[in-house]
Amino acid sequence: MSPQTSPASGMTGRANQKLRTRRAIVQAAAELSRTGRDVTMTEIAASALVSEATAYRYFPDLVSLLQEAIAGQLPGPGEALTGVEHSTDPVERVAAATEFLLRHVLARQGVVRAMIAGTIARPERSARPGLRFGLIDHALAPQAETIDPAALEQLKRGLAVVVSAEALFNLTDLYGLDPEDAIASVVATATSLTRAALDPVTKDPVTKASR
């Protein structure tokens, strides 16, 4: 042992090296996630200048790594809906929330697809970020007190299905739509669902029947 090196300092050095390695892996994942390209542990490890086996020693799976890597990248609902903060129209606000989410998904679709694949395969291990839920809540907030609670809850559940990466990928991957057309289609569906749920005429069977 060198006279300048004590067991304690050696342990500290190893701990610092592990911390640097972990940070390098997380940073590489964060940077790759912003490109929109496919995200794999192999690519992340190569970018971090470590072996894939090393990356797996720090993170048990790709999803757990991506969760940490993108934690600070997700915008808050208020930031996402800045352009319609003046509006109290839930239809306009839901349209803005839907378009924001889908464009966010397109810009980072590599990491989004990896998260979907990983959490579908192992739902008990980890959960995807629920960006859509905060956006939906924020979009409907100005009218929340005026809507029947049961109707509001059902609307939120319906929008959670529509305002989603899954809906977008269904239209692009399976239906063959261009991404812009797919976004427009999902926005139209989300706004139609909101309008129908909040239209007092549609909620009054007597009035509806007398038309």
XYZ file of N, CA and C in Angstrom:
633
model
N 0.844 -1.192 0.000
C 0.000 0.000 0.000
C 0.884 1.248 0.000
N 0.602 2.183 -0.816
C 1.354 3.430 -0.831
C 1.166 4.168 0.479
N 2.205 4.831 0.979
C 2.059 5.573 2.233
C 1.046 6.693 2.114
N 0.763 7.132 0.894
C -0.209 8.204 0.713
C -1.632 7.677 0.599
N -1.776 6.356 0.545
C -3.098 5.777 0.320
C -3.519 4.936 1.509
N -4.618 5.296 2.132
C -5.155 4.528 3.252
C -6.326 3.707 2.768
N -6.715 2.648 3.512
C -7.892 1.873 3.122
C -9.131 2.743 2.976
N -9.282 3.723 3.862
C -10.463 4.593 3.794
C -10.459 5.414 2.519
N -9.287 5.968 2.169
C -9.234 6.787 0.953
C -9.432 5.927 -0.280
N -8.962 4.663 -0.215
C -9.174 3.770 -1.345
C -10.644 3.466 -1.554
N -11.361 3.252 -0.452
C -12.800 2.995 -0.547
C -13.531 4.227 -1.064
N -13.103 5.397 -0.604
C -13.723 6.634 -1.074
C -13.506 6.800 -2.570
N -12.297 6.479 -3.016
C -12.002 6.585 -4.440
C -12.875 5.667 -5.268
N -13.080 4.441 -4.786
C -13.944 3.503 -5.515
C -15.389 3.979 -5.522
N -15.834 4.515 -4.400
C -17.202 5.021 -4.320
C -17.405 6.175 -5.287
N -16.411 7.058 -5.361
C -16.510 8.194 -6.284
C -16.523 7.727 -7.733
N -15.701 6.700 -8.012
C -15.661 6.169 -9.371
C -17.006 5.554 -9.751
N -17.617 4.834 -8.806
C -18.936 4.249 -9.063
C -19.973 5.330 -9.317
N -19.880 6.403 -8.541
C -20.826 7.509 -8.718
C -20.643 8.151 -10.084
N -19.401 8.335 -10.498
C -19.132 8.919 -11.817
C -19.640 8.011 -12.923
N -19.431 6.714 -12.750
C -19.897 5.766 -13.765
C -21.418 5.789 -13.876
N -22.080 5.787 -12.727
C -23.550 5.839 -12.727
C -24.053 7.109 -13.413
N -23.446 8.225 -13.065
C -23.850 9.493 -13.668
C -23.632 9.491 -15.173
N -22.532 8.892 -15.605
C -22.244 8.826 -17.041
C -23.297 8.001 -17.771
N -23.727 6.918 -17.162
C -24.749 6.066 -17.778
C -26.080 6.809 -17.855
N -26.465 7.469 -16.771
C -27.727 8.215 -16.751
C -27.685 9.354 -17.762
N -26.567 10.074 -17.819
C -26.439 11.188 -18.752
C -26.506 10.712 -20.197
N -25.863 9.589 -20.483
C -25.914 9.042 -21.839
C -27.342 8.666 -22.215
N -28.075 8.077 -21.280
C -29.469 7.714 -21.538
C -30.321 8.950 -21.760
N -30.094 9.992 -20.960
C -30.854 11.231 -21.098
C -30.609 11.877 -22.456
N -29.353 11.916 -22.869
C -29.018 12.527 -24.151
C -29.593 11.723 -25.308
N -29.505 10.414 -25.223
C -30.044 9.576 -26.289
C -31.564 9.697 -26.368
N -32.211 9.841 -25.222
C -33.672 9.931 -25.210
C -34.173 11.161 -25.941
N -33.348 12.210 -25.983
C -33.769 13.446 -26.638
C -33.640 13.401 -28.149
N -32.998 12.368 -28.680
C -32.783 12.290 -30.125
C -33.982 11.739 -30.873
N -34.847 11.001 -30.190
C -35.976 10.364 -30.867
C -35.627 9.010 -31.448
N -34.324 8.648 -31.434
C -33.908 7.362 -31.994
C -34.256 6.226 -31.036
N -34.141 4.992 -31.552
C -34.347 3.824 -30.699
C -33.355 3.872 -29.540
N -33.823 3.467 -28.365
C -33.000 3.500 -27.170
C -32.804 2.075 -26.672
N -31.557 1.642 -26.591
C -31.237 0.313 -26.072
C -30.133 0.426 -25.040
N -30.017 -0.574 -24.197
C -28.942 -0.574 -23.206
C -27.580 -0.632 -23.893
N -27.511 -1.323 -25.022
C -26.252 -1.415 -25.766
C -25.773 -0.043 -26.211
N -26.688 0.740 -26.791
C -26.316 2.075 -27.262
C -25.964 3.000 -26.110
N -26.720 2.904 -25.038
C -26.455 3.755 -23.877
C -25.070 3.445 -23.302
N -24.764 2.174 -23.166
C -23.469 1.779 -22.623
C -22.330 2.277 -23.505
N -22.490 2.140 -24.802
C -21.454 2.600 -25.725
C -21.244 4.108 -25.603
N -22.334 4.851 -25.492
C -22.230 6.298 -25.353
C -21.582 6.696 -24.036
N -21.813 5.909 -22.994
C -21.227 6.196 -21.679
C -19.805 5.656 -21.540
N -19.332 4.968 -22.572
C -17.984 4.388 -22.576
C -17.810 3.319 -21.502
N -18.852 2.520 -21.320
C -18.773 1.376 -20.407
C -19.312 0.159 -21.149
N -19.100 -1.000 -20.582
C -19.648 -2.207 -21.197
C -21.135 -2.319 -20.860
N -21.853 -3.089 -21.664
C -23.271 -3.306 -21.376
C -23.444 -4.018 -20.041
N -22.531 -4.933 -19.740
C -22.593 -5.640 -18.459
C -22.457 -4.664 -17.301
N -21.597 -3.664 -17.448
C -21.438 -2.649 -16.402
C -22.732 -1.862 -16.219
N -23.359 -1.481 -17.328
C -24.616 -0.730 -17.250
C -25.666 -1.529 -16.489
N -25.714 -2.837 -16.738
C -26.694 -3.681 -16.051
C -26.349 -3.890 -14.573
N -25.102 -3.676 -14.198
C -24.761 -3.766 -12.778
C -25.328 -2.581 -11.998
N -25.488 -1.471 -12.695
C -26.023 -0.273 -12.039
C -27.548 -0.185 -12.152
N -28.094 -0.753 -13.211
C -29.546 -0.710 -13.424
C -30.025 -2.096 -13.860
N -31.035 -2.659 -13.200
C -31.462 -4.026 -13.494
C -32.109 -4.188 -14.859
N -32.647 -3.102 -15.391
C -33.281 -3.178 -16.711
C -33.301 -1.798 -17.346
N -33.656 -1.756 -18.626
C -33.654 -0.502 -19.378
C -34.668 0.487 -18.814
N -35.828 0.000 -18.417
C -36.888 0.893 -17.944
C -36.460 1.644 -16.690
N -35.844 0.949 -15.743
C -35.427 1.627 -14.515
C -34.384 2.702 -14.810
N -33.510 2.454 -15.777
C -32.533 3.466 -16.173
C -33.228 4.652 -16.823
N -34.153 4.377 -17.739
C -34.835 5.466 -18.435
C -35.681 6.302 -17.490
N -36.290 5.668 -16.502
C -37.071 6.425 -15.526
C -36.215 7.485 -14.843
N -35.016 7.106 -14.459
C -34.119 8.060 -13.798
C -33.607 9.102 -14.782
N -33.338 8.669 -16.010
C -32.742 9.566 -17.003
C -33.692 10.668 -17.446
N -34.984 10.365 -17.555
C -35.922 11.361 -18.074
C -36.700 12.077 -16.976
N -36.394 11.772 -15.724
C -37.167 12.336 -14.613
C -37.214 13.859 -14.658
N -36.130 14.501 -15.003
C -36.120 15.962 -15.025
C -36.486 16.574 -16.351
N -36.832 15.750 -17.324
C -37.116 16.254 -18.654
C -38.603 16.500 -18.906
N -39.454 15.950 -18.056
C -40.886 16.049 -18.321
C -41.419 17.403 -17.882
N -42.112 18.112 -18.758
C -42.648 19.428 -18.396
C -43.851 19.290 -17.471
N -44.068 20.291 -16.647
C -45.257 20.308 -15.817
C -46.470 20.684 -16.649
N -47.678 20.342 -16.193
C -48.891 20.672 -16.956
C -49.034 22.158 -17.243
N -48.701 23.004 -16.257
C -48.813 24.443 -16.462
C -47.914 24.929 -17.576
N -46.689 24.418 -17.608
C -45.742 24.776 -18.668
C -46.237 24.288 -20.019
N -46.781 23.080 -20.042
C -47.245 22.494 -21.302
C -48.426 23.254 -21.893
N -49.280 23.816 -21.030
C -50.497 24.481 -21.509
C -50.413 25.994 -21.390
N -49.213 26.534 -21.413
C -49.039 27.975 -21.297
C -49.866 28.734 -22.326
N -49.936 28.225 -23.529
C -50.630 28.922 -24.604
C -52.130 29.051 -24.425
N -52.730 28.238 -23.551
C -54.184 28.304 -23.369
C -54.558 28.580 -21.908
N -53.599 29.060 -21.133
C -53.888 29.326 -19.727
C -54.988 30.371 -19.551
N -55.142 31.249 -20.537
C -56.173 32.283 -20.454
C -57.569 31.722 -20.679
N -57.645 30.561 -21.285
C -58.929 29.992 -21.700
C -59.549 29.143 -20.591
N -60.876 29.233 -20.501
C -61.614 28.350 -19.585
C -62.424 27.322 -20.371
N -62.232 27.310 -21.692
C -62.946 26.362 -22.554
C -62.271 24.998 -22.474
N -62.930 23.992 -21.880
C -62.281 22.690 -21.728
C -61.952 22.038 -23.064
N -62.746 22.291 -24.085
C -62.473 21.695 -25.394
C -61.168 22.245 -25.962
N -60.999 23.557 -25.884
C -59.763 24.179 -26.370
C -58.559 23.700 -25.565
N -58.741 23.592 -24.279
C -57.639 23.181 -23.406
C -57.270 21.712 -23.617
N -58.273 20.862 -23.806
C -58.002 19.445 -24.074
C -57.303 19.297 -25.423
N -57.705 20.083 -26.413
C -57.040 20.024 -27.720
C -55.564 20.378 -27.586
N -55.270 21.431 -26.817
C -53.885 21.851 -26.630
C -53.087 20.787 -25.868
N -53.705 20.208 -24.851
C -53.025 19.167 -24.064
C -52.722 17.948 -24.929
N -53.675 17.581 -25.752
C -53.506 16.408 -26.611
C -52.378 16.623 -27.611
N -52.398 17.783 -28.272
C -51.358 18.048 -29.268
C -49.991 18.137 -28.617
N -49.916 18.764 -27.455
C -48.631 18.855 -26.762
C -48.079 17.471 -26.456
N -48.916 16.616 -25.879
C -48.452 15.283 -25.509
C -47.968 14.512 -26.729
N -48.744 14.540 -27.802
C -48.387 13.734 -28.964
C -47.118 14.240 -29.641
N -46.921 15.537 -29.673
C -45.678 16.059 -30.259
C -44.484 15.733 -29.353
N -44.712 15.730 -28.063
C -43.672 15.311 -27.129
C -43.310 13.844 -27.376
N -44.313 13.012 -27.595
C -44.084 11.593 -27.868
C -43.309 11.409 -29.168
N -43.702 12.130 -30.217
C -43.010 11.999 -31.502
C -41.544 12.408 -31.395
N -41.278 13.476 -30.655
C -39.905 13.966 -30.527
C -39.014 12.988 -29.770
N -39.627 12.146 -28.911
C -38.855 11.222 -28.075
C -39.385 9.795 -28.217
N -39.814 9.460 -29.430
C -40.522 8.197 -29.556
C -39.668 6.969 -29.288
N -38.352 7.090 -29.442
C -37.499 5.944 -29.130
C -37.616 5.540 -27.675
N -37.498 6.529 -26.777
C -37.581 6.233 -25.343
C -39.008 5.870 -24.949
N -39.999 6.499 -25.594
C -41.391 6.175 -25.273
C -41.707 4.733 -25.654
N -41.260 4.315 -26.819
C -41.500 2.934 -27.248
C -40.793 1.942 -26.325
N -39.588 2.294 -25.918
C -38.846 1.407 -25.012
C -39.554 1.288 -23.668
N -40.092 2.403 -23.173
C -40.813 2.377 -21.899
C -42.088 1.554 -22.010
N -42.812 1.721 -23.115
C -44.043 0.948 -23.310
C -43.724 -0.540 -23.367
N -42.720 -0.898 -24.158
C -42.351 -2.308 -24.307
C -41.936 -2.909 -22.964
N -41.127 -2.174 -22.219
C -40.631 -2.698 -20.956
C -41.699 -2.837 -19.894
N -42.598 -1.863 -19.820
C -43.607 -1.908 -18.764
C -44.769 -2.839 -19.103
N -45.011 -3.061 -20.377
C -46.026 -4.057 -20.745
C -45.516 -5.453 -20.412
N -44.234 -5.676 -20.694
C -43.658 -6.996 -20.431
C -43.514 -7.272 -18.934
N -43.185 -6.232 -18.149
C -42.970 -6.416 -16.711
C -43.696 -5.324 -15.932
N -45.016 -5.299 -15.943
C -45.754 -4.211 -15.279
C -45.539 -4.154 -13.784
N -45.166 -5.266 -13.185
C -44.988 -5.265 -11.736
C -43.658 -4.638 -11.318
N -42.744 -4.460 -12.269
C -41.414 -3.960 -11.925
C -41.329 -2.442 -11.908
N -42.075 -1.794 -12.793
C -41.937 -0.347 -12.904
C -43.140 0.236 -13.632
N -43.259 1.541 -13.538
C -44.393 2.223 -14.167
C -43.881 3.349 -15.051
N -44.617 3.609 -16.120
C -44.266 4.709 -17.001
C -44.670 6.042 -16.382
N -43.999 7.119 -16.784
C -44.431 8.444 -16.319
C -45.860 8.712 -16.810
N -46.703 9.215 -15.941
C -48.105 9.464 -16.313
C -48.331 10.904 -16.733
N -47.570 11.373 -17.709
C -47.679 12.765 -18.152
C -49.099 13.106 -18.584
N -49.762 12.163 -19.233
C -51.100 12.451 -19.757
C -52.091 12.809 -18.657
N -51.958 12.165 -17.496
C -52.945 12.359 -16.436
C -52.886 13.783 -15.874
N -51.681 14.287 -15.681
C -51.540 15.661 -15.216
C -52.048 16.657 -16.241
N -51.793 16.393 -17.519
C -52.273 17.280 -18.576
C -53.795 17.299 -18.635
N -54.395 16.132 -18.536
C -55.854 16.049 -18.582
C -56.475 16.766 -17.392
N -55.943 16.527 -16.210
C -56.455 17.197 -15.010
C -56.344 18.713 -15.150
N -55.212 19.172 -15.628
C -54.991 20.615 -15.759
C -55.895 21.209 -16.834
N -56.102 20.487 -17.913
C -56.961 20.984 -18.987
C -58.400 21.148 -18.525
N -58.861 20.249 -17.686
C -60.257 20.285 -17.236
C -60.459 21.078 -15.946
N -59.376 21.531 -15.331
C -59.458 22.178 -14.018
C -60.423 23.363 -13.954
N -60.453 24.280 -14.959
C -61.333 25.440 -14.836
C -62.816 25.087 -14.729
N -63.210 23.930 -15.255
C -64.616 23.536 -15.227
C -64.888 22.394 -14.247
N -63.878 21.977 -13.525
C -64.016 20.785 -12.685
C -65.124 20.926 -11.645
N -65.297 22.130 -11.091
C -66.292 22.324 -10.039
C -67.715 22.342 -10.578
N -67.863 22.545 -11.877
C -69.208 22.655 -12.455
C -69.683 21.347 -13.089
N -68.837 20.340 -13.084
C -69.156 19.076 -13.742
C -69.510 18.037 -12.689
N -70.506 17.238 -12.980
C -70.853 16.139 -12.084
C -69.612 15.265 -11.871
N -69.269 14.958 -10.624
C -68.039 14.206 -10.354
C -67.946 12.881 -11.096
N -69.060 12.158 -11.185
C -69.029 10.869 -11.884
C -68.772 11.080 -13.378
N -69.406 12.108 -13.945
C -69.207 12.402 -15.370
C -67.777 12.865 -15.627
N -67.240 13.659 -14.702
C -65.865 14.135 -14.850
C -64.886 12.971 -14.799
N -65.097 12.064 -13.872
C -64.212 10.910 -13.757
C -64.266 10.039 -15.009
N -65.462 9.837 -15.545
C -65.596 9.031 -16.756
C -64.924 9.714 -17.946
N -65.043 11.041 -18.017
C -64.385 11.785 -19.094
C -62.871 11.633 -18.984
N -62.348 11.748 -17.787
C -60.898 11.606 -17.603
C -60.423 10.213 -18.013
N -61.217 9.205 -17.692
C -60.836 7.841 -18.088
C -60.838 7.699 -19.608
N -61.866 8.263 -20.236
C -61.929 8.198 -21.700
C -60.766 8.926 -22.344
N -60.452 10.115 -21.829
C -59.344 10.880 -22.386
C -58.006 10.186 -22.151
N -57.881 9.452 -21.043
C -56.634 8.734 -20.766
C -56.353 7.675 -21.831
N -57.413 7.137 -22.407
C -57.252 6.152 -23.480
C -56.862 6.845 -24.783
N -57.499 7.989 -25.054
C -57.316 8.685 -26.335
C -56.042 9.515 -26.355
N -55.804 10.261 -25.295
C -54.645 11.158 -25.237
C -53.442 10.335 -24.777
N -52.846 9.613 -25.714
C -51.821 8.646 -25.326
C -50.889 8.315 -26.473
N -49.702 7.877 -26.105
C -48.752 7.407 -27.111
C -49.299 6.185 -27.831
N -50.009 5.340 -27.094
C -50.572 4.128 -27.705
C -51.534 4.472 -28.834
N -52.367 5.488 -28.618
C -53.310 5.896 -29.663
C -52.564 6.423 -30.884
N -51.527 7.202 -30.643
C -50.734 7.741 -31.750
C -50.058 6.623 -32.535
N -49.413 5.695 -31.833
C -48.716 4.606 -32.517
C -49.692 3.662 -33.218
N -50.886 3.520 -32.683
C -51.895 2.716 -33.350
C -52.205 3.286 -34.735
N -52.313 4.605 -34.812
C -52.655 5.248 -36.089
C -51.473 5.297 -37.049
N -50.254 5.461 -36.531
C -49.095 5.526 -37.426
C -48.604 4.138 -37.819
N -48.503 3.239 -36.850
C -47.911 1.919 -37.108
C -48.889 0.949 -37.765
N -50.124 0.939 -37.274
C -51.097 -0.049 -37.747
C -52.020 0.498 -38.819
N -52.472 1.746 -38.635
C -53.403 2.324 -39.606
C -52.680 2.981 -40.774
N -51.404 3.270 -40.579
C -50.585 3.801 -41.675
C -50.691 5.288 -41.903
N -51.157 6.040 -40.898
C -51.287 7.476 -41.079
C -49.943 8.186 -40.947
N -49.822 9.281 -41.690
C -48.703 10.193 -41.487
C -48.814 10.761 -40.066
N -47.672 11.008 -39.390
C -47.736 11.504 -38.011
C -48.604 12.745 -37.824
N -48.538 13.689 -38.761
C -49.357 14.897 -38.627
C -50.837 14.569 -38.719
N -51.189 13.671 -39.634
C -52.588 13.267 -39.756
C -53.033 12.490 -38.517
N -52.127 11.703 -37.973
C -52.446 10.938 -36.767
C -52.702 11.869 -35.590
N -51.861 12.896 -35.444
C -52.058 13.862 -34.362
C -53.402 14.562 -34.524
N -53.702 15.002 -35.745
C -54.969 15.688 -35.990
C -56.154 14.789 -35.661
N -56.034 13.509 -35.979
C -57.114 12.565 -35.718
C -57.331 12.372 -34.220
N -56.251 12.221 -33.471
C -56.377 12.025 -32.024
C -56.925 13.292 -31.363
N -56.463 14.459 -31.800
C -56.982 15.720 -31.259
C -58.475 15.834 -31.523
N -58.900 15.481 -32.731
C -60.324 15.547 -33.063
C -61.143 14.603 -32.188
N -60.618 13.421 -31.954
C -61.327 12.453 -31.107
C -61.411 12.942 -29.666
N -60.308 13.469 -29.149
C -60.289 13.956 -27.763
C -61.245 15.126 -27.566
N -61.272 16.043 -28.531
C -62.164 17.191 -28.393
C -63.629 16.784 -28.562
N -63.890 15.839 -29.447
C -65.264 15.349 -29.609
C -65.748 14.671 -28.341
N -64.883 13.895 -27.725
C -65.228 13.217 -26.476
C -65.513 14.236 -25.369
N -64.686 15.256 -25.298
C -64.875 16.292 -24.275
C -66.161 17.065 -24.513
N -66.382 17.466 -25.751
C -67.583 18.233 -26.085
C -68.843 17.436 -25.767
N -68.849 16.166 -26.134
C -70.024 15.325 -25.894
C -70.277 15.128 -24.402
N -69.200 14.962 -23.637
C -69.353 14.723 -22.205
C -69.847 15.947 -21.468
N -69.475 17.141 -21.966
C -69.814 18.375 -21.261
C -71.012 19.113 -21.839
N -71.561 18.618 -22.927
C -72.736 19.237 -23.539
C -73.949 18.927 -22.664
N -74.582 19.936 -22.079
C -75.720 19.658 -21.197
C -76.882 18.990 -21.914
N -77.003 19.207 -23.214
C -78.090 18.589 -23.964
C -77.910 17.087 -24.024
N -76.636 16.647 -24.238
C -76.385 15.210 -24.357
C -76.558 14.513 -23.019
N -76.494 15.279 -21.916
C -76.649 14.664 -20.603
C -78.089 14.710 -20.095
N -78.987 15.304 -20.892
C -80.387 15.424 -20.499
C -81.235 14.590 -21.443
N -81.563 13.340 -21.094
C -82.280 12.461 -22.011
C -83.642 12.999 -22.382
N -84.300 13.746 -21.501
C -85.631 14.297 -21.826
C -85.520 15.324 -22.925
N -84.553 16.274 -22.761
C -84.355 17.293 -23.773
C -83.931 16.670 -25.089
N -83.047 15.668 -25.000
C -82.551 15.016 -26.213
C -83.691 14.335 -26.949
N -84.581 13.670 -26.209
C -85.683 12.948 -26.835
C -86.702 13.870 -27.464
N -86.805 15.131 -26.961
C -87.816 16.035 -27.468
C -87.363 16.805 -28.687
N -86.141 16.592 -29.118
C -85.632 17.314 -30.316
C -86.417 16.931 -31.554
